[in-house]
Short mmCIF file of C-alpha atoms and ligand atoms in Angstrom, two decimals:
data_model
loop_
_atom_site.label_atom_id
_atom_site.label_comp_id
_atom_site.label_asym_id
_atom_site.label_seq_id
_atom_site.Cartn_x
_atom_site.Cartn_y
_atom_site.Cartn_z
CA UNK I 5 0.01 -0.02 0.02
CA UNK I 6 1.30 3.43 -0.93
CA UNK I 7 1.49 5.84 2.12
CA UNK I 8 -0.24 9.24 1.91
CA UNK I 9 1.87 11.94 0.45
CA UNK I 10 4.22 13.49 3.27
CA UNK I 11 3.45 10.72 5.65
CA UNK I 12 6.28 10.57 8.32
CA UNK I 13 7.21 8.94 11.65
CA UNK I 14 9.08 10.85 14.53
CA UNK I 15 11.88 9.02 15.95
CA UNK I 16 12.44 9.54 19.80
CA UNK I 17 15.34 11.75 20.86
CA UNK I 18 18.38 9.80 22.11
CA UNK I 19 21.97 10.25 23.27
CA UNK I 20 24.62 9.09 21.08
CA UNK I 21 27.78 7.75 22.32
CA UNK I 22 30.98 9.15 21.48
CA UNK I 23 33.53 6.43 20.57
CA UNK I 24 36.44 8.44 19.58
CA UNK I 25 38.23 11.84 19.38
CA UNK I 26 40.76 12.59 16.44
CA UNK I 27 42.67 15.47 15.05
CA UNK I 28 41.31 14.59 11.57
CA UNK I 29 38.24 12.59 10.64
CA UNK I 30 37.95 11.58 7.11
CA UNK I 31 34.73 10.19 5.66
CA UNK I 32 35.04 7.75 2.63
CA UNK I 33 37.87 5.56 1.66
CA UNK I 34 38.00 6.35 -2.10
CA UNK I 35 41.19 7.34 -3.63
CA UNK I 36 40.72 10.98 -2.26
CA UNK I 37 39.71 10.03 1.34
CA UNK I 38 42.33 7.27 1.55
CA UNK I 39 44.99 9.70 0.43
CA UNK I 40 43.79 12.27 2.80
CA UNK I 41 44.03 9.92 5.81
CA UNK I 42 47.56 8.66 4.82
CA UNK I 43 48.72 12.33 4.46
CA UNK I 44 47.25 13.43 7.74
CA UNK I 45 48.46 10.47 9.69
CA UNK I 46 52.05 10.89 8.29
CA UNK I 47 52.15 14.50 9.53
CA UNK I 48 51.73 12.99 13.00
CA UNK I 49 47.89 13.73 13.49
CA UNK I 50 45.66 11.20 15.12
CA UNK I 51 43.55 10.27 12.15
CA UNK I 52 40.39 8.17 11.56
CA UNK I 53 39.32 6.91 8.03
CA UNK I 54 35.57 6.08 8.03
CA UNK I 55 34.23 3.62 5.24
CA UNK I 56 30.79 2.22 4.75
CA UNK I 57 32.13 -0.96 3.07
CA UNK I 58 34.69 -3.49 4.53
CA UNK I 59 37.59 -2.35 2.17
CA UNK I 60 39.21 0.83 0.82
CA UNK I 61 39.54 2.12 -2.79
CA UNK I 62 36.17 3.72 -3.47
CA UNK I 63 35.20 3.22 -7.03
CA UNK I 64 38.42 1.79 -7.98
CA UNK I 65 37.43 -1.39 -5.78
CA UNK I 66 33.57 -1.21 -4.96
CA UNK I 67 32.95 -0.01 -8.61
CA UNK I 68 35.35 -2.60 -10.10
CA UNK I 69 37.32 -0.05 -12.17
CA UNK I 70 40.77 -1.83 -12.16
CA UNK I 71 42.56 1.06 -13.84
CA UNK I 72 44.29 4.14 -12.53
CA UNK I 73 43.53 7.14 -14.80
CA UNK I 74 45.10 10.64 -14.42
CA UNK I 75 48.44 9.39 -13.19
CA UNK I 76 50.02 10.25 -16.47
CA UNK I 77 49.93 13.23 -18.99
CA UNK I 78 51.21 13.34 -22.57
CA UNK I 79 53.78 16.07 -22.13
CA UNK I 80 54.87 17.37 -25.46
CA UNK I 81 54.36 13.94 -27.08
CA UNK I 82 55.86 11.90 -24.25
CA UNK I 83 53.78 9.95 -21.83
CA UNK I 84 54.96 10.93 -18.23
CA UNK I 85 53.87 9.98 -14.79
CA UNK I 86 52.90 13.30 -13.19
CA UNK I 87 51.12 12.36 -9.91
CA UNK I 88 53.63 11.51 -7.41
CA UNK I 89 54.06 11.75 -3.64
CA UNK I 90 52.25 9.26 -1.39
CA UNK I 91 50.48 7.72 -4.56
CA UNK I 92 54.03 6.28 -5.35
CA UNK I 93 53.95 4.40 -1.99
CA UNK I 94 50.52 2.96 -2.90
CA UNK I 95 51.63 1.94 -6.34
CA UNK I 96 54.76 0.28 -4.98
CA UNK I 97 52.82 -1.73 -2.54
CA UNK I 98 50.47 -2.88 -5.19
CA UNK I 99 53.30 -3.82 -7.27
CA UNK I 100 54.97 -5.81 -4.55
CA UNK I 101 51.88 -7.82 -4.29
CA UNK I 102 52.06 -8.62 -7.96
CA UNK I 103 49.02 -6.52 -8.90
CA UNK I 104 50.23 -3.80 -11.12
CA UNK I 105 50.32 -3.71 -14.88
CA UNK I 106 52.86 -1.62 -16.84
CA UNK I 107 51.01 1.73 -18.18
CA UNK I 108 49.11 1.17 -21.47
CA UNK I 109 47.82 3.58 -24.03
CA UNK I 110 44.12 4.17 -24.20
CA UNK I 111 41.46 6.43 -25.72
CA UNK I 112 42.88 6.10 -29.17
CA UNK I 113 46.30 5.69 -27.84
CA UNK I 114 46.22 9.36 -26.67
CA UNK I 115 46.87 9.00 -22.98
CA UNK I 116 48.41 6.36 -20.63
CA UNK I 117 46.51 4.53 -17.77
CA UNK I 118 47.67 1.76 -15.66
CA UNK I 119 45.60 -1.35 -14.57
CA UNK I 120 45.55 -2.94 -11.27
CA UNK I 121 44.13 -6.14 -9.62
CA UNK I 122 41.52 -5.16 -7.22
CA UNK I 123 42.41 -7.46 -4.36
CA UNK I 124 45.99 -6.07 -4.32
CA UNK I 125 44.67 -2.67 -4.24
CA UNK I 126 42.44 -3.47 -1.19
CA UNK I 127 45.28 -4.96 0.63
CA UNK I 128 47.92 -2.18 -0.20
CA UNK I 129 45.65 0.53 0.85
CA UNK I 130 44.90 -1.11 4.20
CA UNK I 131 48.72 -1.35 4.82
CA UNK I 132 49.39 2.06 3.46
CA UNK I 133 46.84 3.93 5.93
CA UNK I 134 47.97 1.68 8.93
CA UNK I 135 51.67 1.98 8.32
CA UNK I 136 51.25 5.79 8.11
CA UNK I 137 49.81 5.59 11.65
CA UNK I 138 46.00 6.06 10.60
CA UNK I 139 43.22 4.09 12.01
CA UNK I 140 40.26 2.69 10.07
CA UNK I 141 36.64 2.14 10.85
CA UNK I 142 34.84 -0.17 8.39
CA UNK I 143 31.26 -1.01 8.05
CA UNK I 144 30.35 2.43 9.44
CA UNK I 145 28.18 4.86 7.33
CA UNK I 146 28.26 8.55 8.23
CA UNK I 147 24.61 9.68 8.55
CA UNK I 148 25.05 13.11 9.83
CA UNK I 149 27.10 15.91 11.74
CA UNK I 150 26.95 17.87 14.98
CA UNK I 151 27.89 21.34 14.94
CA UNK I 152 29.41 23.41 17.50
CA UNK I 153 28.75 26.63 15.72
CA UNK I 154 27.35 27.43 12.09
CA UNK I 155 30.65 27.25 10.80
CA UNK I 156 32.28 24.51 12.80
CA UNK I 157 31.65 20.70 12.80
CA UNK I 158 32.06 18.99 16.27
CA UNK I 159 31.38 15.45 15.40
CA UNK I 160 30.28 12.96 12.65
CA UNK I 161 27.61 10.49 13.45
CA UNK I 162 27.95 7.11 12.00
CA UNK I 163 25.60 4.08 11.97
CA UNK I 164 26.77 0.41 11.87
CA UNK I 165 25.86 -2.94 13.34
CA UNK I 166 27.10 -1.44 16.65
CA UNK I 167 24.17 1.28 16.41
CA UNK I 168 24.41 4.96 16.10
CA UNK I 169 27.82 6.43 17.37
CA UNK I 170 29.66 9.71 17.12
CA UNK I 171 33.27 10.46 16.49
CA UNK I 172 34.68 13.94 17.29
CA UNK I 173 37.35 15.79 15.26
CA UNK I 174 39.15 18.96 15.00
CA UNK I 175 39.41 18.98 11.10
CA UNK I 176 37.11 16.97 8.87
CA UNK I 177 37.65 15.65 5.31
CA UNK I 178 34.79 14.69 3.12
CA UNK I 179 35.78 12.05 0.71
CA UNK I 180 32.28 10.58 0.39
CA UNK I 181 32.12 11.38 -3.36
CA UNK I 182 28.59 12.73 -2.71
CA UNK I 183 29.72 15.86 -0.47
CA UNK I 184 27.68 14.20 2.35
CA UNK I 185 29.45 16.19 5.12
CA UNK I 186 29.43 19.36 3.07
CA UNK I 187 25.68 19.22 2.73
CA UNK I 188 24.96 18.34 6.18
CA UNK I 189 27.20 21.16 7.63
CA UNK I 190 25.46 23.73 5.27
CA UNK I 191 28.34 24.35 2.72
CA UNK I 192 27.12 25.42 -0.55
CA UNK I 193 26.91 22.77 -3.38
CA UNK I 194 25.41 22.21 -6.86
CA UNK I 195 23.90 19.35 -8.94
CA UNK I 196 24.32 19.34 -12.65
CA UNK I 197 21.07 19.55 -14.64
CA UNK I 198 22.01 16.29 -16.10
CA UNK I 199 24.36 14.11 -14.36
CA UNK I 200 27.13 12.01 -15.98
CA UNK I 201 25.57 8.38 -16.48
CA UNK I 202 26.84 5.67 -14.07
CA UNK I 203 27.91 2.31 -15.26
CA UNK I 204 28.09 -1.25 -13.82
CA UNK I 205 31.80 -2.62 -14.39
CA UNK I 206 32.33 -6.54 -14.99
CA UNK I 207 35.20 -8.56 -15.63
CA UNK I 208 35.27 -11.41 -18.13
CA UNK I 209 37.58 -14.60 -17.59
CA UNK I 210 38.82 -17.40 -19.79
CA UNK I 211 39.66 -15.26 -22.86
CA UNK I 212 42.10 -17.01 -25.43
CA UNK I 213 44.62 -14.11 -25.56
CA UNK I 214 46.15 -15.10 -28.83
CA UNK I 215 42.82 -15.22 -30.64
CA UNK I 216 41.43 -12.13 -29.03
CA UNK I 217 44.58 -10.14 -29.89
CA UNK I 218 43.83 -6.27 -29.71
CA UNK I 219 40.08 -6.91 -29.52
CA UNK I 220 39.83 -3.50 -27.59
CA UNK I 221 40.25 -1.96 -31.06
CA UNK I 222 37.36 -4.14 -32.68
CA UNK I 223 34.69 -4.69 -30.12
CA UNK I 224 33.28 -1.19 -30.46
CA UNK I 225 33.19 -1.70 -34.32
CA UNK I 226 31.40 -4.98 -34.03
CA UNK I 227 28.78 -3.57 -31.83
CA UNK I 228 28.36 -0.54 -34.09
CA UNK I 229 27.85 -2.99 -37.07
CA UNK I 230 25.38 -4.94 -35.25
CA UNK I 231 23.37 -1.66 -34.38
CA UNK I 232 23.47 -0.69 -38.02
CA UNK I 233 22.25 -4.08 -39.10
CA UNK I 234 19.39 -3.78 -36.69
CA UNK I 235 20.24 -7.06 -34.84
CA UNK I 236 21.31 -5.39 -31.44
CA UNK I 237 20.82 -2.33 -29.44
CA UNK I 238 23.65 -1.34 -26.97
CA UNK I 239 23.17 1.03 -23.87
CA UNK I 240 26.20 3.15 -25.14
CA UNK I 241 28.88 3.55 -27.60
CA UNK I 242 32.63 3.43 -27.07
CA UNK I 243 33.00 0.45 -25.01
CA UNK I 244 36.31 0.11 -22.93
CA UNK I 245 37.30 -3.49 -22.89
CA UNK I 246 40.70 -4.38 -22.00
CA UNK I 247 42.79 -7.28 -20.70
CA UNK I 248 43.95 -7.32 -17.09
CA UNK I 249 47.53 -8.24 -15.95
CA UNK I 250 46.76 -11.87 -16.63
CA UNK I 251 45.48 -11.62 -20.25
CA UNK I 252 42.87 -14.18 -20.03
CA UNK I 253 40.80 -11.84 -17.97
CA UNK I 254 39.42 -8.55 -19.42
CA UNK I 255 37.63 -5.69 -17.67
CA UNK I 256 34.59 -4.21 -19.32
CA UNK I 257 33.27 -0.77 -19.13
CA UNK I 258 30.27 -0.51 -21.48
CA UNK I 259 27.12 -0.15 -19.53
CA UNK I 260 25.12 2.97 -19.12
CA UNK I 261 22.32 3.31 -16.35
CA UNK I 262 19.31 5.44 -16.80
CA UNK I 263 15.71 5.96 -15.53
CA UNK I 264 12.62 5.09 -17.49
CA UNK I 265 12.53 8.51 -19.12
CA UNK I 266 16.24 8.07 -20.20
CA UNK I 267 17.71 10.43 -17.31
CA UNK I 268 20.87 9.28 -15.63
CA UNK I 269 20.47 7.32 -12.40
CA UNK I 270 21.06 9.55 -9.41
CA UNK I 271 23.45 8.06 -6.93
CA UNK I 272 22.02 9.98 -3.93
CA UNK I 273 18.46 8.35 -4.63
CA UNK I 274 18.09 4.87 -3.26
CA UNK I 275 15.22 3.82 -5.56
CA UNK I 276 17.34 4.86 -8.66
CA UNK I 277 20.33 3.09 -7.17
CA UNK I 278 18.18 -0.11 -6.98
CA UNK I 279 16.89 0.29 -10.48
CA UNK I 280 20.67 0.87 -11.67
CA UNK I 281 21.93 -2.35 -10.05
CA UNK I 282 19.25 -4.48 -11.70
CA UNK I 283 19.56 -2.63 -15.09
CA UNK I 284 23.43 -2.97 -14.87
CA UNK I 285 23.29 -6.74 -14.38
CA UNK I 286 20.90 -7.12 -17.22
CA UNK I 287 23.13 -4.89 -19.57
CA UNK I 288 26.34 -6.98 -18.55
CA UNK I 289 24.48 -10.16 -19.34
CA UNK I 290 23.32 -8.96 -22.74
CA UNK I 291 26.39 -7.23 -23.90
CA UNK I 292 28.68 -10.07 -22.76
CA UNK I 293 26.59 -12.52 -24.59
CA UNK I 294 27.18 -10.45 -27.75
CA UNK I 295 30.90 -10.26 -27.29
CA UNK I 296 31.09 -14.07 -26.47
CA UNK I 297 29.02 -14.83 -29.64
CA UNK I 298 30.79 -12.35 -32.04
CA UNK I 299 34.51 -11.54 -30.83
CA UNK I 300 37.16 -14.18 -31.63
CA UNK I 301 38.90 -15.71 -28.42
CA UNK I 302 35.80 -15.05 -26.16
CA UNK I 303 33.89 -18.24 -27.03
CA UNK I 304 34.68 -19.91 -23.80
CA UNK I 305 34.67 -16.96 -21.59
CA UNK I 306 32.41 -16.09 -18.78
CA UNK I 307 31.53 -13.28 -16.35
CA UNK I 308 33.78 -13.93 -13.50
CA UNK I 309 32.92 -10.74 -11.40
CA UNK I 310 30.25 -8.10 -11.25
CA UNK I 311 31.40 -4.91 -9.15
CA UNK I 312 29.86 -4.77 -5.64
CA UNK I 313 27.88 -1.79 -6.65
CA UNK I 314 27.21 0.45 -9.87
CA UNK I 315 29.80 3.10 -10.30
CA UNK I 316 28.66 6.53 -9.78
CA UNK I 317 30.60 9.22 -11.55
CA UNK I 318 28.82 12.37 -10.28
CA UNK I 319 26.38 13.61 -7.80
CA UNK I 320 26.71 16.73 -5.68
CA UNK I 321 29.75 19.07 -6.05
CA UNK I 322 30.65 21.77 -3.66
CA UNK I 323 30.79 25.39 -4.80
CA UNK I 324 34.09 26.58 -3.30
CA UNK I 325 35.98 29.89 -3.91
CA UNK I 326 36.93 28.49 -7.28
CA UNK I 327 35.45 25.78 -9.49
CA UNK I 328 37.82 24.00 -11.86
CA UNK I 329 36.47 24.30 -15.46
CA UNK I 330 36.75 22.46 -18.76
CA UNK I 331 38.69 25.39 -20.00
CA UNK I 332 41.22 25.06 -17.27
CA UNK I 333 41.74 21.33 -18.17
CA UNK I 334 41.97 21.95 -21.88
CA UNK I 335 44.12 25.11 -21.80
CA UNK I 336 46.58 23.48 -19.39
CA UNK I 337 46.25 26.47 -16.93
CA UNK I 338 48.52 27.15 -14.04
CA UNK I 339 47.09 28.29 -10.48
CA UNK I 340 49.21 30.19 -7.89
CA UNK I 341 47.82 27.70 -5.25
CA UNK I 342 48.77 24.59 -7.13
CA UNK I 343 48.83 21.38 -5.16
CA UNK I 344 49.39 19.04 -8.14
CA UNK I 345 48.37 18.31 -11.62
CA UNK I 346 45.90 16.49 -13.68
CA UNK I 347 46.46 15.20 -17.43
CA UNK I 348 43.28 13.27 -18.12
CA UNK I 349 41.05 14.72 -20.76
CA UNK I 350 37.35 15.54 -20.25
CA UNK I 351 35.39 12.22 -20.26
CA UNK I 352 31.71 13.22 -20.63
CA UNK I 353 29.44 10.18 -20.09
CA UNK I 354 26.49 11.87 -21.95
CA UNK I 355 23.42 9.77 -23.37
CA UNK I 356 24.48 6.81 -25.29
CA UNK I 357 27.94 7.87 -25.64
CA UNK I 358 31.23 9.05 -24.04
CA UNK I 359 32.61 12.31 -25.38
CA UNK I 360 36.40 12.67 -24.87
CA UNK I 361 37.93 16.11 -25.14
CA UNK I 362 41.66 16.74 -24.94
CA UNK I 363 43.72 19.89 -24.72
CA UNK I 364 43.28 22.46 -27.45
CA UNK I 365 46.77 22.42 -28.71
CA UNK I 366 48.48 19.54 -30.58
CA UNK I 367 51.86 19.87 -29.11
CA UNK I 368 50.92 20.59 -25.58
CA UNK I 369 52.19 20.56 -21.90
CA UNK I 370 49.45 17.98 -21.34
CA UNK I 371 48.42 18.85 -17.93
CA UNK I 372 46.78 21.54 -15.75
CA UNK I 373 47.60 22.55 -12.27
CA UNK I 374 44.91 21.76 -9.52
CA UNK I 375 44.29 24.67 -7.12
CA UNK I 376 44.09 24.31 -3.38
CA UNK I 377 40.98 26.33 -3.55
CA UNK I 378 39.13 23.28 -5.04
CA UNK I 379 39.12 21.31 -1.73
CA UNK I 380 37.82 24.31 0.25
CA UNK I 381 33.90 24.81 0.89
CA UNK I 382 32.58 28.13 1.67
CA UNK I 383 31.13 28.77 5.29
CA UNK I 384 32.58 25.68 7.09
CA UNK I 385 35.98 26.51 8.64
CA UNK I 386 37.27 22.89 9.70
CA UNK I 387 35.97 20.98 6.64
CA UNK I 388 37.76 20.23 3.33
CA UNK I 389 36.11 18.32 0.51
CA UNK I 390 38.00 16.10 -1.92
CA UNK I 391 37.59 13.87 -4.81
CA UNK I 392 34.73 13.92 -7.27
CA UNK I 393 32.64 16.23 -5.24
CA UNK I 394 35.24 18.99 -4.90
CA UNK I 395 34.73 22.51 -6.31
CA UNK I 396 34.55 22.02 -10.22
CA UNK I 397 32.04 22.50 -12.92
CA UNK I 398 30.43 19.49 -14.40
CA UNK I 399 32.81 19.28 -17.34
CA UNK I 400 35.86 20.11 -15.02
CA UNK I 401 34.76 17.26 -12.88
CA UNK I 402 34.45 15.04 -16.10
CA UNK I 403 38.16 15.32 -16.21
CA UNK I 404 39.54 15.86 -12.69
CA UNK I 405 37.37 13.16 -10.82
CA UNK I 406 39.64 10.26 -12.02
CA UNK I 407 41.95 8.72 -9.58
CA UNK I 408 45.23 10.63 -10.14
CA UNK I 409 43.76 14.04 -9.38
CA UNK I 410 41.73 12.52 -6.44
CA UNK I 411 45.21 11.37 -5.06
CA UNK I 412 46.50 14.78 -5.49
CA UNK I 413 43.57 16.45 -3.68
CA UNK I 414 43.83 13.83 -0.82
CA UNK I 415 47.55 14.49 -0.05
CA UNK I 416 46.83 18.25 -0.19
CA UNK I 417 43.96 18.20 2.35
CA UNK I 418 45.39 15.81 4.67
CA UNK I 419 48.76 18.02 4.72
CA UNK I 420 46.67 21.16 5.06
CA UNK I 421 44.72 19.70 8.10
CA UNK I 422 47.90 19.52 9.93
CA UNK I 423 48.97 22.96 8.86
CA UNK I 424 45.63 24.37 10.00
CA UNK I 425 45.76 22.72 13.30
CA UNK I 426 49.52 23.78 13.96
CA UNK I 427 48.59 27.46 13.11
CA UNK I 428 45.23 27.41 14.81
CA UNK I 429 43.46 28.65 11.75
CA UNK I 430 40.46 27.74 9.56
CA UNK I 431 41.36 25.54 6.57
CA UNK I 432 40.65 28.48 4.27
CA UNK I 433 43.40 30.29 5.98
CA UNK I 434 46.19 27.68 5.59
CA UNK I 435 49.65 29.13 4.48
CA UNK I 436 49.58 28.16 0.88
CA UNK I 437 53.31 28.38 0.49
CA UNK I 438 54.01 26.23 3.34
CA UNK I 439 51.64 23.71 2.05
CA UNK I 440 53.27 23.61 -1.37
CA UNK I 441 56.75 23.37 0.39
CA UNK I 442 55.52 20.41 2.56
CA UNK I 443 53.93 18.69 -0.48
CA UNK I 444 57.18 19.04 -2.48
CA UNK I 445 59.14 17.80 0.38
CA UNK I 446 56.71 14.79 0.40
CA UNK I 447 57.51 13.93 -3.32
CA UNK I 448 54.36 15.60 -4.85
CA UNK I 449 54.89 17.16 -8.40
CA UNK I 450 53.15 20.62 -8.47
CA UNK I 451 53.81 21.19 -12.32
CA UNK I 452 55.70 24.39 -11.71
CA UNK I 453 58.81 23.48 -13.80
CA UNK I 454 57.08 23.72 -17.26
CA UNK I 455 55.17 26.82 -18.77
CA UNK I 456 51.52 26.50 -19.49
CA UNK I 457 50.36 26.21 -23.23
CA UNK I 458 50.15 29.48 -25.12
CA UNK I 459 47.40 31.01 -27.13
CA UNK I 460 44.06 29.61 -25.76
CA UNK I 461 40.54 30.82 -26.08
CA UNK I 462 39.88 33.34 -23.22
CA UNK I 463 36.13 32.52 -22.71
CA UNK I 464 34.83 29.36 -21.18
CA UNK I 465 33.39 26.97 -23.82
CA UNK I 466 29.66 27.71 -24.81
CA UNK I 467 29.18 23.91 -23.99
CA UNK I 468 30.20 24.48 -20.56
CA UNK I 469 28.33 27.78 -19.89
CA UNK I 470 25.30 25.81 -20.85
CA UNK I 471 25.53 23.44 -17.93
CA UNK I 472 25.96 26.25 -15.29
C1 LIG U 12 31.88 3.17 -13.92
C2 LIG U 12 33.24 4.11 -13.56
C3 LIG U 12 34.39 3.75 -14.33
C4 LIG U 12 35.48 4.61 -13.95
N1 LIG U 12 36.66 4.43 -14.70
C5 LIG U 12 37.77 4.92 -14.02
C6 LIG U 12 38.98 4.41 -14.42
O1 LIG U 12 39.08 3.43 -15.14
N2 LIG U 12 39.99 4.95 -13.74
C7 LIG U 12 39.89 5.92 -13.09
O2 LIG U 12 40.92 6.50 -12.35
N3 LIG U 12 38.85 6.44 -12.62
C8 LIG U 12 37.78 5.92 -13.19
N4 LIG U 12 36.29 6.49 -12.70
C9 LIG U 12 36.56 7.80 -11.97
C10 LIG U 12 37.04 7.50 -10.55
O3 LIG U 12 37.35 6.16 -10.11
C11 LIG U 12 36.14 8.03 -9.46
O4 LIG U 12 35.68 9.21 -9.76
C12 LIG U 12 36.95 8.09 -8.13
O5 LIG U 12 36.93 6.88 -7.59
C13 LIG U 12 36.48 9.13 -7.16
O6 LIG U 12 37.20 9.07 -6.11
P1 LIG U 12 36.54 9.56 -4.58
O7 LIG U 12 37.45 9.24 -3.49
O8 LIG U 12 36.16 11.16 -4.99
O9 LIG U 12 35.25 8.83 -4.47
P2 LIG U 12 34.78 7.45 -4.65
O10 LIG U 12 35.73 6.51 -5.33
O11 LIG U 12 33.27 7.34 -5.02
O12 LIG U 12 34.89 6.87 -3.06
C14 LIG U 12 33.93 7.30 -2.13
C15 LIG U 12 34.12 6.37 -0.89
O13 LIG U 12 33.33 6.89 0.07
C16 LIG U 12 32.65 5.97 0.72
N5 LIG U 12 31.30 6.61 1.34
C17 LIG U 12 30.40 7.43 0.66
N6 LIG U 12 29.64 8.01 1.54
C18 LIG U 12 29.94 7.40 2.66
C19 LIG U 12 29.38 7.70 4.03
N7 LIG U 12 28.18 8.40 4.12
N8 LIG U 12 29.91 7.19 5.10
C20 LIG U 12 31.05 6.28 4.92
N9 LIG U 12 31.71 6.05 3.76
C21 LIG U 12 31.10 6.75 2.57
C22 LIG U 12 32.24 5.03 -0.31
O14 LIG U 12 31.91 3.62 0.12
C23 LIG U 12 33.60 5.01 -1.17
O15 LIG U 12 34.52 4.08 -0.58
C24 LIG U 12 35.33 5.71 -13.01
C25 LIG U 12 34.22 5.95 -12.37
C26 LIG U 12 33.03 5.21 -12.58
C27 LIG U 12 31.80 5.42 -11.87
#
């Protein structure tokens, strides 16, 4: 029976036990939150990382990605690793576990990415946080904040099998991907009119590598031909299907999840998430069957893994003092408050397709700097917001949401938390020169040694303006 419109129940008021007090509390163990916790702990700060699942890695593990994008840039024709610092330690640990591929070229061979094995990422991430001196609380979902003043968070409230509990902190870092803490604490945010479409990732096993060859170049064509012949209809063009370290195993990024009216599934709506999971599995089943029946080398293959949940690319983004734009990405711009760099192109998951947009110039520096301001919310003085919900426009986020820039934001926010606490100032008043010096000393690459690309259009793209 459908309840009457606006029906509600009233919960009784209750005291919530405080189970911990930390210098730095990070919510969300994706690449941005994970690197924030590592950085804060390495600066000697008592740090807790709260994650709703039982493992770290965020979309990289729970979303089944198995590829690091945005670690590299094409710098004047050469593919160079440009995201450094604590990310190096994570990659070394994954490599030691035998779970890291050599970088490969992708998107028409225009940019490098690097595949990993998901179990190795999970193990390496645990070890990295714990070795840094951080603590982890798994299976706990943050559900709210308690404020001491309009601009200051006192505690985050979590729910788990242990019930409802609170954790106090001095600085909070929101790595939830959905800007949960920012929204609860009243920091301004925005939601695109039309979100990027989510996908359910899956992996295929028992491929014959010799017969499959470079099938990542041909599967998309086979799908286009089948659509043109009217025998099949696929959820999206430009499938990304690539071998893992062991070439009998391939990852597949080719689904696109939508509501009945064609709009994208919203990752903050539980009914839409439910629809997306069911639809994602049906799309995986159908597209896999096509590949098995049509691509040489896949005849005996099967789906060995469906990601634990659908992969959400975009929900809420904070509106901080500066929003990184598509123009910033494609013009390879510099910022005085650089915290690191990003060389990934704009990757817009629009209806039925993926639109990749690279730097304007042919021979280009290939990366933009990322400003510290992108992790600073307005209004709340002890909160930073990292990762895909940081301060970016939709098309800026379509680039800088990938793993490399998330590592950059995380290391900067964790380090800035220490500086804010040492100086007794709001995170917005951290000494940026001191932050940059600390980041450089910790191995981060700030992209200050190469000049930006010359001669770029001054105005933001009309396309981008249309989304604002
Ligand atoms: C289908 C898909 C394919 C992609 N492919 C690639 C790729 O190949 N390579 C690449 O580099 N990037 C890829 N991306 C983009 C990239 O992985 C993500 O944008 C990136 O993981 C964002 O990192 P994040 O830390 O901001 O958030 P997320 O990775 O989303 O992590 C957020 C974390 O917070 C946790 N969390 C959320 N809310 C709460 C809460 N309230 N309490 C406690 N925990 C919470 C979540 O469980 C999760 O672990 C892809 C994204 C998708 C969706």
